[in-house]
Short mmCIF file of C-alpha atoms in Angstrom, two decimals:
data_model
loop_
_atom_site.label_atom_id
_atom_site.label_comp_id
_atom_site.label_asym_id
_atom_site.label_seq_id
_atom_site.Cartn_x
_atom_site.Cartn_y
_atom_site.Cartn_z
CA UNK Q 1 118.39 68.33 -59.72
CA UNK Q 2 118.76 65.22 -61.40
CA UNK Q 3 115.94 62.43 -60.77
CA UNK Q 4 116.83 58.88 -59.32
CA UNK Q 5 115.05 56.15 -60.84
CA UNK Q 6 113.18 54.26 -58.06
CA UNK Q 7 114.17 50.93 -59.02
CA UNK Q 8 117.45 51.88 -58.71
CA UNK Q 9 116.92 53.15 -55.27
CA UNK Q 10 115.25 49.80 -54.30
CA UNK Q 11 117.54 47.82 -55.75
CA UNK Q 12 120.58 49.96 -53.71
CA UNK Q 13 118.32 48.96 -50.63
CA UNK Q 14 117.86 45.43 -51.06
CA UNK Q 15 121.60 44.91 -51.43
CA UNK Q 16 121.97 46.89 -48.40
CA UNK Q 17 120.03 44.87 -46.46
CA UNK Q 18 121.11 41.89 -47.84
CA UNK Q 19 124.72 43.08 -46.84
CA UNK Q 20 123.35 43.53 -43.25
CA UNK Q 21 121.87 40.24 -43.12
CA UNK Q 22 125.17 38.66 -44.26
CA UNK Q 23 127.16 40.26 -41.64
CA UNK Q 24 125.11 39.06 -38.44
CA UNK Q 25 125.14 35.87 -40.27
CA UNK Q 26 128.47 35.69 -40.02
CA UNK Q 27 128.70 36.95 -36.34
CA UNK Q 28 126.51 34.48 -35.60
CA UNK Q 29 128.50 31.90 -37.03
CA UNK Q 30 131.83 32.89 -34.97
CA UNK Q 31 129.75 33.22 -32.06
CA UNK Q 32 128.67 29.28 -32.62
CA UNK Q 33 132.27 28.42 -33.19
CA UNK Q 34 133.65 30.34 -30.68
CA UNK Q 35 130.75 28.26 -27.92
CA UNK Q 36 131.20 24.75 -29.47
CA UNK Q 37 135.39 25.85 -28.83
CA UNK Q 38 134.71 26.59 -25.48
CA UNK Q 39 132.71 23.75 -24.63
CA UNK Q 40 134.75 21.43 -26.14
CA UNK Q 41 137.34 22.92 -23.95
CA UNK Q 42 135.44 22.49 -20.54
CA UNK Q 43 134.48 18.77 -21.51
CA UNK Q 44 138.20 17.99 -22.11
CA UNK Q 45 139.20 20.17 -18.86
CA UNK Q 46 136.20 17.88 -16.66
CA UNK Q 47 137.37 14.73 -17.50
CA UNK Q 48 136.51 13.34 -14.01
CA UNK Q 49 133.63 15.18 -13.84
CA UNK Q 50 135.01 18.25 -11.49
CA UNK Q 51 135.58 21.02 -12.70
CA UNK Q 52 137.90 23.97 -11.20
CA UNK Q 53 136.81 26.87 -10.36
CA UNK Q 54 139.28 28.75 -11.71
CA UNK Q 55 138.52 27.35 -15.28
CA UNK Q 56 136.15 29.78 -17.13
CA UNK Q 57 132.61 29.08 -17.29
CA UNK Q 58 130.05 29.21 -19.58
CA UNK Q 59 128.76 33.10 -20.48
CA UNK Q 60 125.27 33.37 -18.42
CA UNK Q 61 122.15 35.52 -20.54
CA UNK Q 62 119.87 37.23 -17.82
CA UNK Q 63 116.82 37.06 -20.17
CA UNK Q 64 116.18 33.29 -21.14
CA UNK Q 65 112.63 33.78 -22.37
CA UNK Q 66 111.52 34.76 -25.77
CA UNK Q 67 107.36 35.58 -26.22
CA UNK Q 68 106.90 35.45 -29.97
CA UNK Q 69 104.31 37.44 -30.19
CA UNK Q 70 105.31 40.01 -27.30
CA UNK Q 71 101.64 40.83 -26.17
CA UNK Q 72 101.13 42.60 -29.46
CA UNK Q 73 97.58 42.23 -31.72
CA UNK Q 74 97.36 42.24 -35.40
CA UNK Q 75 94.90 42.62 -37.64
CA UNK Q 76 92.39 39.43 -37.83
CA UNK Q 77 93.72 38.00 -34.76
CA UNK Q 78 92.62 37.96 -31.01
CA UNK Q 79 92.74 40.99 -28.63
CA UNK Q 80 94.20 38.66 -26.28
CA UNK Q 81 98.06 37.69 -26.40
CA UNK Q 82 98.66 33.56 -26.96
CA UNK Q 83 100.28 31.91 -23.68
CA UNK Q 84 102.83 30.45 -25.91
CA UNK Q 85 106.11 31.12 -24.67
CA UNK Q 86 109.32 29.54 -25.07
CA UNK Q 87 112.21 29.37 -23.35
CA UNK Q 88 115.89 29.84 -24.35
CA UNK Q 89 118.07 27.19 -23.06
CA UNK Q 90 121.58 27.36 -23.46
CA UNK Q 91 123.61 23.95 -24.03
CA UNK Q 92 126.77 22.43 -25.55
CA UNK Q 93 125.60 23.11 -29.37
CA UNK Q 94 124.16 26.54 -28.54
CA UNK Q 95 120.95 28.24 -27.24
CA UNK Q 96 118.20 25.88 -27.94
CA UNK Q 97 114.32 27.00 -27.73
CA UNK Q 98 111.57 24.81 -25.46
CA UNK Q 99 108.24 25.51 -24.65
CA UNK Q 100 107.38 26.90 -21.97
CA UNK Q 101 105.46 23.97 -20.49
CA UNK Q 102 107.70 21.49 -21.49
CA UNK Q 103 110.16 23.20 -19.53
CA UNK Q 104 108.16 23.67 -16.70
CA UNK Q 105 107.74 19.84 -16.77
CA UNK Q 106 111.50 19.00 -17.15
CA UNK Q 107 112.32 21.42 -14.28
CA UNK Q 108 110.01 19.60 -11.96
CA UNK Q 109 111.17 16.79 -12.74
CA UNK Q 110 115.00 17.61 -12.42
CA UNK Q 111 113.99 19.35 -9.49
CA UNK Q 112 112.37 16.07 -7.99
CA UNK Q 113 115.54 14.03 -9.44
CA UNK Q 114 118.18 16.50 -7.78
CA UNK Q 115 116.22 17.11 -3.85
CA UNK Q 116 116.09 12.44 -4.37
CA UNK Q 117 119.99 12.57 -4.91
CA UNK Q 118 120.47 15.32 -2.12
CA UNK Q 119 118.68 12.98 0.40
CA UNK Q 120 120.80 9.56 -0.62
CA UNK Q 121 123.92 11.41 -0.31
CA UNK Q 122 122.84 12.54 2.94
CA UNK Q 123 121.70 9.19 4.03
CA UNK Q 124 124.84 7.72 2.77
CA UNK Q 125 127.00 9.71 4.40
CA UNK Q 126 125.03 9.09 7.42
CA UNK Q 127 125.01 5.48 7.69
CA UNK Q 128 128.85 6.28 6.99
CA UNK Q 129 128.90 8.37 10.15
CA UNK Q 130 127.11 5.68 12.25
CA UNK Q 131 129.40 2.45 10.90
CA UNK Q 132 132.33 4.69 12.56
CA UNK Q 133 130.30 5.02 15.34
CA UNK Q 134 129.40 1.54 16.09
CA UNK Q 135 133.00 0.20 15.27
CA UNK Q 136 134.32 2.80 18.26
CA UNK Q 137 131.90 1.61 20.68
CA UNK Q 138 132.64 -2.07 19.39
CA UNK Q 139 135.90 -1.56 20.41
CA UNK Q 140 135.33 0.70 23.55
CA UNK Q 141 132.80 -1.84 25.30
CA UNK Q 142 134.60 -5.27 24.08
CA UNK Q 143 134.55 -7.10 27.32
CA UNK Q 144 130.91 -6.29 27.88
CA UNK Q 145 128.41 -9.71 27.62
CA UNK Q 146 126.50 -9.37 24.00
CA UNK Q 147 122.86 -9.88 23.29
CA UNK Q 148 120.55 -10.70 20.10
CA UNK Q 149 117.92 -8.60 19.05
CA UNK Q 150 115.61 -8.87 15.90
CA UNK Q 151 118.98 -10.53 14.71
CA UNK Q 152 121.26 -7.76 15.69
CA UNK Q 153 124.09 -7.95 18.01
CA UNK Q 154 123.95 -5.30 21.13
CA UNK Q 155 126.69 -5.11 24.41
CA UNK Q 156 124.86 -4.54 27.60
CA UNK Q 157 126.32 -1.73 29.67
CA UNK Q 158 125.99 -0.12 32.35
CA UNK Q 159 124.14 -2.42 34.07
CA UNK Q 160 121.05 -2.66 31.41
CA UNK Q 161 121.10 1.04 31.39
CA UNK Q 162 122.05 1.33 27.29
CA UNK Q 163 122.29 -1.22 24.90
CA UNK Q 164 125.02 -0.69 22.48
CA UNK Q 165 125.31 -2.27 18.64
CA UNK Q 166 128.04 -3.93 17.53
CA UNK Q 167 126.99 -4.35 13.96
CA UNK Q 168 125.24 -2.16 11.70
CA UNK Q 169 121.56 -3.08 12.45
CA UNK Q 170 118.63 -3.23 9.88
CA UNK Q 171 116.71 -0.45 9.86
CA UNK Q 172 113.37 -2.06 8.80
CA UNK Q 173 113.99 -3.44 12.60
CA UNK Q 174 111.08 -2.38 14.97
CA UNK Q 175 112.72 0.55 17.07
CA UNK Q 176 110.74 -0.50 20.33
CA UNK Q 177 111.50 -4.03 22.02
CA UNK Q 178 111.55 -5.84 24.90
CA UNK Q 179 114.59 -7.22 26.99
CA UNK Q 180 114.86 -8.62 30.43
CA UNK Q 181 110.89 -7.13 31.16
CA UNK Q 182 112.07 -3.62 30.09
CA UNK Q 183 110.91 -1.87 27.17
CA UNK Q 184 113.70 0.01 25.16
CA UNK Q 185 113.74 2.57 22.26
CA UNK Q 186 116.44 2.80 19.47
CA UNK Q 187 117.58 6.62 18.84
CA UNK Q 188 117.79 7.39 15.59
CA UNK Q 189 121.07 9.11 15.07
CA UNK Q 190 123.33 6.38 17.24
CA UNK Q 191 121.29 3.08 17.07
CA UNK Q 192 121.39 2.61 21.10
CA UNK Q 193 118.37 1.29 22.85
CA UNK Q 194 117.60 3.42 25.62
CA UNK Q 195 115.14 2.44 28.57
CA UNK Q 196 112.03 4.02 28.64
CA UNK Q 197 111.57 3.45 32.36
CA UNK Q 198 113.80 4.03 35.34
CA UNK Q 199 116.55 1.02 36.04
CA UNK Q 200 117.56 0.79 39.25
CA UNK Q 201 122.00 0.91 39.68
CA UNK Q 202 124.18 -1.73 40.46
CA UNK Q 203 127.15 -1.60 42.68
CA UNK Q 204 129.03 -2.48 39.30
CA UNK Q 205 126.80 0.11 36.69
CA UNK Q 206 129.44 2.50 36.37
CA UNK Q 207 131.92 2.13 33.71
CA UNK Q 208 135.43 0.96 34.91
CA UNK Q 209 138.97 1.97 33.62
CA UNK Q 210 139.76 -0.64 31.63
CA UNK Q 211 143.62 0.59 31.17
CA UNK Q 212 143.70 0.24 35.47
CA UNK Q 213 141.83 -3.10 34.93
CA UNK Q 214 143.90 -4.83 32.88
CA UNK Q 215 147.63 -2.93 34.38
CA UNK Q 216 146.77 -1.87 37.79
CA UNK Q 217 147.85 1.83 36.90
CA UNK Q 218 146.08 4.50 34.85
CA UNK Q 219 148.06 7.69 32.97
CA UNK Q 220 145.38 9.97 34.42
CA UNK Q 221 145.45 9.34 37.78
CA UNK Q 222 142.27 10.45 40.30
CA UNK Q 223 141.36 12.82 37.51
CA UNK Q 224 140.12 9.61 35.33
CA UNK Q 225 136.35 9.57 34.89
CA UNK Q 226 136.20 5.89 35.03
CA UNK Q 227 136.26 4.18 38.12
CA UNK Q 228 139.47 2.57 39.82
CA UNK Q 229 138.72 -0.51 41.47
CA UNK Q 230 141.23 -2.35 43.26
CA UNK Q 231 139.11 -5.20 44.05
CA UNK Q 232 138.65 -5.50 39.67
CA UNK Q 233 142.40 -5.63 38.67
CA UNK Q 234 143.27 -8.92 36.72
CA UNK Q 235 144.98 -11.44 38.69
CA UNK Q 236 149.29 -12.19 38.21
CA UNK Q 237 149.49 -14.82 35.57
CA UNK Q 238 152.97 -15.09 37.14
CA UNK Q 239 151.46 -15.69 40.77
CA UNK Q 240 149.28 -18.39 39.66
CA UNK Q 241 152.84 -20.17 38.13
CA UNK Q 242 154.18 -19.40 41.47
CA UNK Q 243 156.87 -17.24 39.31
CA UNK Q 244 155.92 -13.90 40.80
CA UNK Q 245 158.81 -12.42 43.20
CA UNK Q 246 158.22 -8.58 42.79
CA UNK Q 247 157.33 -6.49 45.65
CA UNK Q 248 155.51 -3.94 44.07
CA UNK Q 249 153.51 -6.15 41.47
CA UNK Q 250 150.78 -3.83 40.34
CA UNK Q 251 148.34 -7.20 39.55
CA UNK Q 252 146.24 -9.08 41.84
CA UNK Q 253 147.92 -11.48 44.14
CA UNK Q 254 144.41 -12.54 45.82
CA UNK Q 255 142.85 -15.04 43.96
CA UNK Q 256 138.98 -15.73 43.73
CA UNK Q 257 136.08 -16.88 41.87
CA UNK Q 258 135.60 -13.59 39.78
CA UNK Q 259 139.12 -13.04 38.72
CA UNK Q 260 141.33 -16.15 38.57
CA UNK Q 261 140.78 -18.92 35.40
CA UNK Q 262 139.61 -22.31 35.63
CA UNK Q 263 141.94 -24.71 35.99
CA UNK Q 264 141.84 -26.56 32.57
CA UNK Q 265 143.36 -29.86 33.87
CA UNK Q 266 140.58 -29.75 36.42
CA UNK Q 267 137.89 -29.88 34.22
CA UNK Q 268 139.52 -32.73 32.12
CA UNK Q 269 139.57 -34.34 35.29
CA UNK Q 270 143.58 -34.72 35.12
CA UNK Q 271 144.60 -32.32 37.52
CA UNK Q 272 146.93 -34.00 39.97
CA UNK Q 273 148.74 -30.59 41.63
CA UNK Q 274 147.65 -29.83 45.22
CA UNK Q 275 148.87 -26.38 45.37
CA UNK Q 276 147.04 -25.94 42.32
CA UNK Q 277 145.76 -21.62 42.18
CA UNK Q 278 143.27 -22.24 39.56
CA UNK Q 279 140.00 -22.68 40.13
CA UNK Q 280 138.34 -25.80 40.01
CA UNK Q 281 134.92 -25.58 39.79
CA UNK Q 282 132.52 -26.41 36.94
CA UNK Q 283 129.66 -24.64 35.72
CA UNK Q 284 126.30 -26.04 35.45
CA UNK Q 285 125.82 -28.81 32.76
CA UNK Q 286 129.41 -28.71 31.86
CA UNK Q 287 129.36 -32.61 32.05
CA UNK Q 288 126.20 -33.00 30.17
CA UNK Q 289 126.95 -33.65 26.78
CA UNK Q 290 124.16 -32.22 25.51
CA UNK Q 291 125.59 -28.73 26.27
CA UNK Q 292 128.56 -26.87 24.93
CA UNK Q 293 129.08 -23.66 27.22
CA UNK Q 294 131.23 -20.80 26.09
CA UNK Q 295 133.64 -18.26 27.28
CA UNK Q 296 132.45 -15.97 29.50
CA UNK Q 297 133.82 -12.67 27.51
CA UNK Q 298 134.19 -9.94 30.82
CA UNK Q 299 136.40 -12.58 32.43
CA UNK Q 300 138.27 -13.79 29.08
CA UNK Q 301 138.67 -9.82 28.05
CA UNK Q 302 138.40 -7.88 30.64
CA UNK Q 303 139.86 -10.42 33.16
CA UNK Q 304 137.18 -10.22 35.85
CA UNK Q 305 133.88 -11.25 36.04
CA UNK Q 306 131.37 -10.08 39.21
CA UNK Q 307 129.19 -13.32 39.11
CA UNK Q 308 131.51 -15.38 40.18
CA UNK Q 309 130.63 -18.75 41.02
CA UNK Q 310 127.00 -17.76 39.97
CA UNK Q 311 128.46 -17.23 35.83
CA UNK Q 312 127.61 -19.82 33.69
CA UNK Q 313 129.86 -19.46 31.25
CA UNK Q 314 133.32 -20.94 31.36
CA UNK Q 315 136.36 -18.30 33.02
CA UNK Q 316 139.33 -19.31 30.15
CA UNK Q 317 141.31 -17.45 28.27
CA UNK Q 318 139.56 -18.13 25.11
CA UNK Q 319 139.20 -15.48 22.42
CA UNK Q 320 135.20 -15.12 22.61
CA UNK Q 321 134.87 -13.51 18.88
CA UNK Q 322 136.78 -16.38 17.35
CA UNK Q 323 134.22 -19.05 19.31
CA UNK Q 324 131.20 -16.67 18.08
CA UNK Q 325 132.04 -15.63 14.61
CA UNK Q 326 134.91 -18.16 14.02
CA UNK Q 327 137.06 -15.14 13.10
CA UNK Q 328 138.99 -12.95 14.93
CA UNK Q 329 140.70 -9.39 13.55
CA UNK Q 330 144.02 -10.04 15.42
CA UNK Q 331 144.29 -13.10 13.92
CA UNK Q 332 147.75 -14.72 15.10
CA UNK Q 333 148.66 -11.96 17.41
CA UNK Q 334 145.36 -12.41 19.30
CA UNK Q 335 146.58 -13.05 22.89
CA UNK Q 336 143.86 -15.23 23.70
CA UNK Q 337 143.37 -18.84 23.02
CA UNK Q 338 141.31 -19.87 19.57
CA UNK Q 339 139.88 -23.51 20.59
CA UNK Q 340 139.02 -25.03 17.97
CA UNK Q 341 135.92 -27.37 18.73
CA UNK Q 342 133.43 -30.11 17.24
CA UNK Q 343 130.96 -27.12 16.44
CA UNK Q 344 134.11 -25.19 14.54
CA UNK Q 345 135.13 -27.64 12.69
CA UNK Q 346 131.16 -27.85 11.16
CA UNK Q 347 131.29 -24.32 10.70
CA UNK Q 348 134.26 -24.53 8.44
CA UNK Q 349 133.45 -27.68 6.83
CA UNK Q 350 133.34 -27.61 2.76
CA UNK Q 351 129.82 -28.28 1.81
CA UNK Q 352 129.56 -31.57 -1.23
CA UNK Q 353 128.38 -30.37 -4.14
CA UNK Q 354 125.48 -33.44 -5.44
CA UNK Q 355 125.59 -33.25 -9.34
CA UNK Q 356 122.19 -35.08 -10.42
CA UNK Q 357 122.48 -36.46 -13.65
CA UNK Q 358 119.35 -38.65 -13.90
CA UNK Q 359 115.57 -37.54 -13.56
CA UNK Q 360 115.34 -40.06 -10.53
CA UNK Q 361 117.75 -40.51 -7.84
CA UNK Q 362 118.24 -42.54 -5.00
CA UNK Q 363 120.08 -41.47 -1.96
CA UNK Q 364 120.68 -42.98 1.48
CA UNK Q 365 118.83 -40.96 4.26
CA UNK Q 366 121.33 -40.21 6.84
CA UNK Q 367 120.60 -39.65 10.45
CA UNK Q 368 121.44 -35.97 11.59
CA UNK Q 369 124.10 -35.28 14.19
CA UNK Q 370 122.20 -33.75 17.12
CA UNK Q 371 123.38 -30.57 17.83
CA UNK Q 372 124.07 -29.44 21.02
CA UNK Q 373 122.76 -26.62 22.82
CA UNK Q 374 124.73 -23.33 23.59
CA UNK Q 375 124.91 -22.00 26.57
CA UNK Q 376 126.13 -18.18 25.94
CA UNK Q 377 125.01 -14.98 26.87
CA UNK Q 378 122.92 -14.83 23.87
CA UNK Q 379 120.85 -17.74 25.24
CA UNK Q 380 120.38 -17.75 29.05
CA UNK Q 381 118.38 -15.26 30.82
CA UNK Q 382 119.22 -12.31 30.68
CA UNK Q 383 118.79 -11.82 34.77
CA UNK Q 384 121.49 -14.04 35.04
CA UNK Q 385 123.79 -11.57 33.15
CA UNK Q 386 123.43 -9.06 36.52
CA UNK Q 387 123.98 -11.97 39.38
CA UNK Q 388 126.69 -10.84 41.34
CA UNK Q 389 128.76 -13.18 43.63
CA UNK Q 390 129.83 -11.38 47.09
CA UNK Q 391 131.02 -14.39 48.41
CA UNK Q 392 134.00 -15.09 46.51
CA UNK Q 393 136.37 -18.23 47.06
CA UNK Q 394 136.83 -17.39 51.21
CA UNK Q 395 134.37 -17.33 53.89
CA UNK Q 396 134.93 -16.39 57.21
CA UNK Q 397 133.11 -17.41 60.20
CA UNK Q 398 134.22 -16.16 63.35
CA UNK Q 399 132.21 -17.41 66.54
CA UNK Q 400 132.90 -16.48 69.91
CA UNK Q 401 130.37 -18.14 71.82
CA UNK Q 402 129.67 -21.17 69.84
CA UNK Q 403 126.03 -20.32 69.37
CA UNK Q 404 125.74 -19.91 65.72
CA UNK Q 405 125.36 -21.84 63.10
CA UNK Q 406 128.13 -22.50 59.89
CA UNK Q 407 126.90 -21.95 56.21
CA UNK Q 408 126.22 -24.42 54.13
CA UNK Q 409 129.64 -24.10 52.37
CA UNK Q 410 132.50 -25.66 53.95
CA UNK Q 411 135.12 -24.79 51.43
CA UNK Q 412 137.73 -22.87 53.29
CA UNK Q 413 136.28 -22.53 56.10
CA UNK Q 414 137.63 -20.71 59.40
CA UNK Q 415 136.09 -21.29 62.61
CA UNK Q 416 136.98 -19.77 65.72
CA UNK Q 417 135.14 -20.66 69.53
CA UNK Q 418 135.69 -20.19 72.77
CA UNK Q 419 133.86 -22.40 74.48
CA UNK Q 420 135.22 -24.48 76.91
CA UNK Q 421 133.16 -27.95 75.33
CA UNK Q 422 135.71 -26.76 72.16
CA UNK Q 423 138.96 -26.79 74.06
CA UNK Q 424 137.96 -30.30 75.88
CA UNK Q 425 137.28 -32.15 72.45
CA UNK Q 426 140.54 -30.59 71.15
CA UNK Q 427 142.60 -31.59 74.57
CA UNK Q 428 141.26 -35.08 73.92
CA UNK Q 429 141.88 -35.55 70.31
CA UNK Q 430 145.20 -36.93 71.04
CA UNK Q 431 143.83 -40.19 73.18
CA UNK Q 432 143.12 -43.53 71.64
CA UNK Q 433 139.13 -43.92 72.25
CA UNK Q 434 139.40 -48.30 72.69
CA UNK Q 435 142.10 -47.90 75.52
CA UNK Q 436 142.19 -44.45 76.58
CA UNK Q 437 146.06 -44.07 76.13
CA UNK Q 438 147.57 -41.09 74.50
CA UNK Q 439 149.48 -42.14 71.50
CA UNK Q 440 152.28 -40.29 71.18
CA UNK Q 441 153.37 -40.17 67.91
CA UNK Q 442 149.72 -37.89 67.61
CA UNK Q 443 151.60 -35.56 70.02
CA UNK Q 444 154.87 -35.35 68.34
CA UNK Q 445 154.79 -32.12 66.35
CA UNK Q 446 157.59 -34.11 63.74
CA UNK Q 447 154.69 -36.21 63.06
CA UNK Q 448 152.76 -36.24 59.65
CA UNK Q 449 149.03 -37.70 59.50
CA UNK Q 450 147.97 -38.94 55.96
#
């Protein structure tokens, strides 16, 4: 056998190994190239930050973590293994090595970061949810009167019973508060003030059709869950121009204090029409020109209004969310009237800009206009809001004996007797009281008295 000399076996080993080393170099390399390809590829594909799932994703390594050390002692060292550790992380350049405590740090914090996003996209989406909300019960209880509370807008329905927002409301607002003596609590999830004590019904709590309201006829028949009140239908606009004809009219033909309008002409004091069908009556410190009272919205929207001669507001067919908010969505096709008054024209009034150009200067003091006061449902008591009017614009007394007395209102009033005192005074009506004579031109029924 021929000898080998060692050196020559070593040296055969080291290029060996050296030839090993080389070639997981180079897979190593490709395997960088082919990564950084791939990312680059993923980054181009989630250009607007979304990327399909059917676009292939990054290759996942079960085992991330690396121990150096891997538990084992050497000579010299400790018995125990170090509690180094690190990490592998895989990113856009490649697999990148953290500690393990730095990692644990950056998790919790990303952690943190992510369950923070999680909960504004959830409260995002629902204050989204409850804007909806409010703008379909904006819409659903229009012609209900409105209230302020902590500076938010509410409709009062039902009587009281819930109070409904018609604007997003702050919620650093108190939830608790008290209107008309009744305390209230906000739910959470719709914004509505509920009553925390029992409120006693009205005859007009329940919620009324407005479609049978406004038309006098509903789609749905007896199988509507609103209520159908004849008494509540909006008076014939064509009846009050004495232009209504029809026999079968579905609108009111019965005028009275809760559903006809006030006679505008009247409260000019220019109304010179005798058979005039519009009210005329003026609300409480109308005249005063201190006040400036406005529309009362269940009348002006919904076209009736139970109080009646006991509502303060004014019964026109003004558009209440242009007098408010001097702005209203329909704009031009609005079919109410937009009045444009003293107090609008303030509101849209362009503000002078002063440019001071000297350190000192001198300006005229100028007395204030006084403003007036406004009468609205957001400023009277709120028990007046709930005054119902059973009255109406008729009053019949009927009295057989003659023993009762008359009310104090004399407006239309009926009175039937009989007494036989009654019958004498009416016999003798006729006869001149200086000579005792009967005039006969008194008797003639052709004969017109002024």
């Amino acid at each position: 056998m021929s000898s080998t000399d060692p050196n020559e076996e070593a040296l055969r080993l080291k290029y060996a190994e050296v030839a090993a080393l080389k070639a997981a170099l180079a897979q190593k390399q490709a395997l960088k190239r082919r990564q950084e390809a791939h990312a680059a590829r993923i980054q181009k594909r989630s250009k607007y930050g979304n990327q399909h799932p059917s676009y292939p994703q990054p290759r996942k390594f079960g085992n991330l973590k690396l121990v150096m050390n891997n538990g084992t002692t050497q000579e010299g060292s400790s018995s125990e293994p170090s509690s180094e550790g690190y990490v592998s992380v895989q990113s856009s350049g490649g697999n990148t090595l953290y500690n393990v405590n730095v990692y644990q740090e950056e998790a919790e914090k990303l952690k943190k970061k992510i369950e923070l996003k999680k909960k504004q996209v959830q409260e995002q989406r629902r204050i989204k949810k409850l804007k909806a909300r409010i703008s379909r019960q904006r819409a659903r209880y229009v012609s209900a009167d409105r209230i302020k509370i902590n500076g938010d807008k509410y409709s009062v329905i039902k009587g009281g019973y819930r109070l409904i927002p018609t604007t997003m409301f702050q919620t650093t607002n108190p939830d608790t508060c008290v209107w008309n003596g009744i305390k209230y609590k906000r739910a959470e999830n719709t914004g509505t003030f509920k009553p925390l004590e029992k409120i006693p019904k009205t005859k007009h709590s329940k919620e009324v059709c407005k479609y049978f309201q406004n038309t006098g006829m509903c789609e749905k028949g007896s199988l509507c869950k609103y209520a159908h009140n004849k008494d509540m239908i909006r008076i014939c606009p064509l009846f009050l121009a004495g232009k209504c004809y029809g026999r079968n009219c579905l609108l009111s033909h019965s005028p009275n204090d809760s559903n006809t309008p006030a006679c505008r002409y009247y409260l000019d004091k220019t109304c010179t029409n005798p058979t005039c069908k519009y009210r005329h009556f003026k609300p409480d410190y109308y005249d005063d020109p201190n006040y400036e009272i406005l529309t009362c919205r269940p009348f002006a929207i919904g076209g009736y209004c139970a109080r009646g001669k006991k509502c303060p507001f004014l019964h026109l067919p003004n558009c209440p969310d242009f007098e408010e908010d001097n702005y209203c969505r329909y704009g031009r096709e609005c079919a109410l009237t937009h009045r444009f008054t003293l107090r609008t024209q303030d509101q849209i009034a362009t503000r002078s800009n002063k440019y001071i150009r000297e350190e000192t200067v001198v300006t005229k003091e100028t007395t204030p206009t006084p403003q007036k006061q406004i009468i609205s449902s957001y400023t009277v008591d709120p028990k007046l809001l709930f005054a119902v009017d059973l009255t109406g614009n008729y009053q019949y007394y009927i009295d057989n004996e003659g023993n009762l007395a008359a009310n104090d209102s004399k407006e239309f009033l009926i009175e039937l007797s009989d007494s036989e005192e009654d019958d004498i005074d009416s016999e003798t009506e006729g006869f001149d009281e200086e000579d005792g004579e009967e005039d006969d031109l008194e008797l003639n029924d052709d004969y017109v008295g002024v």
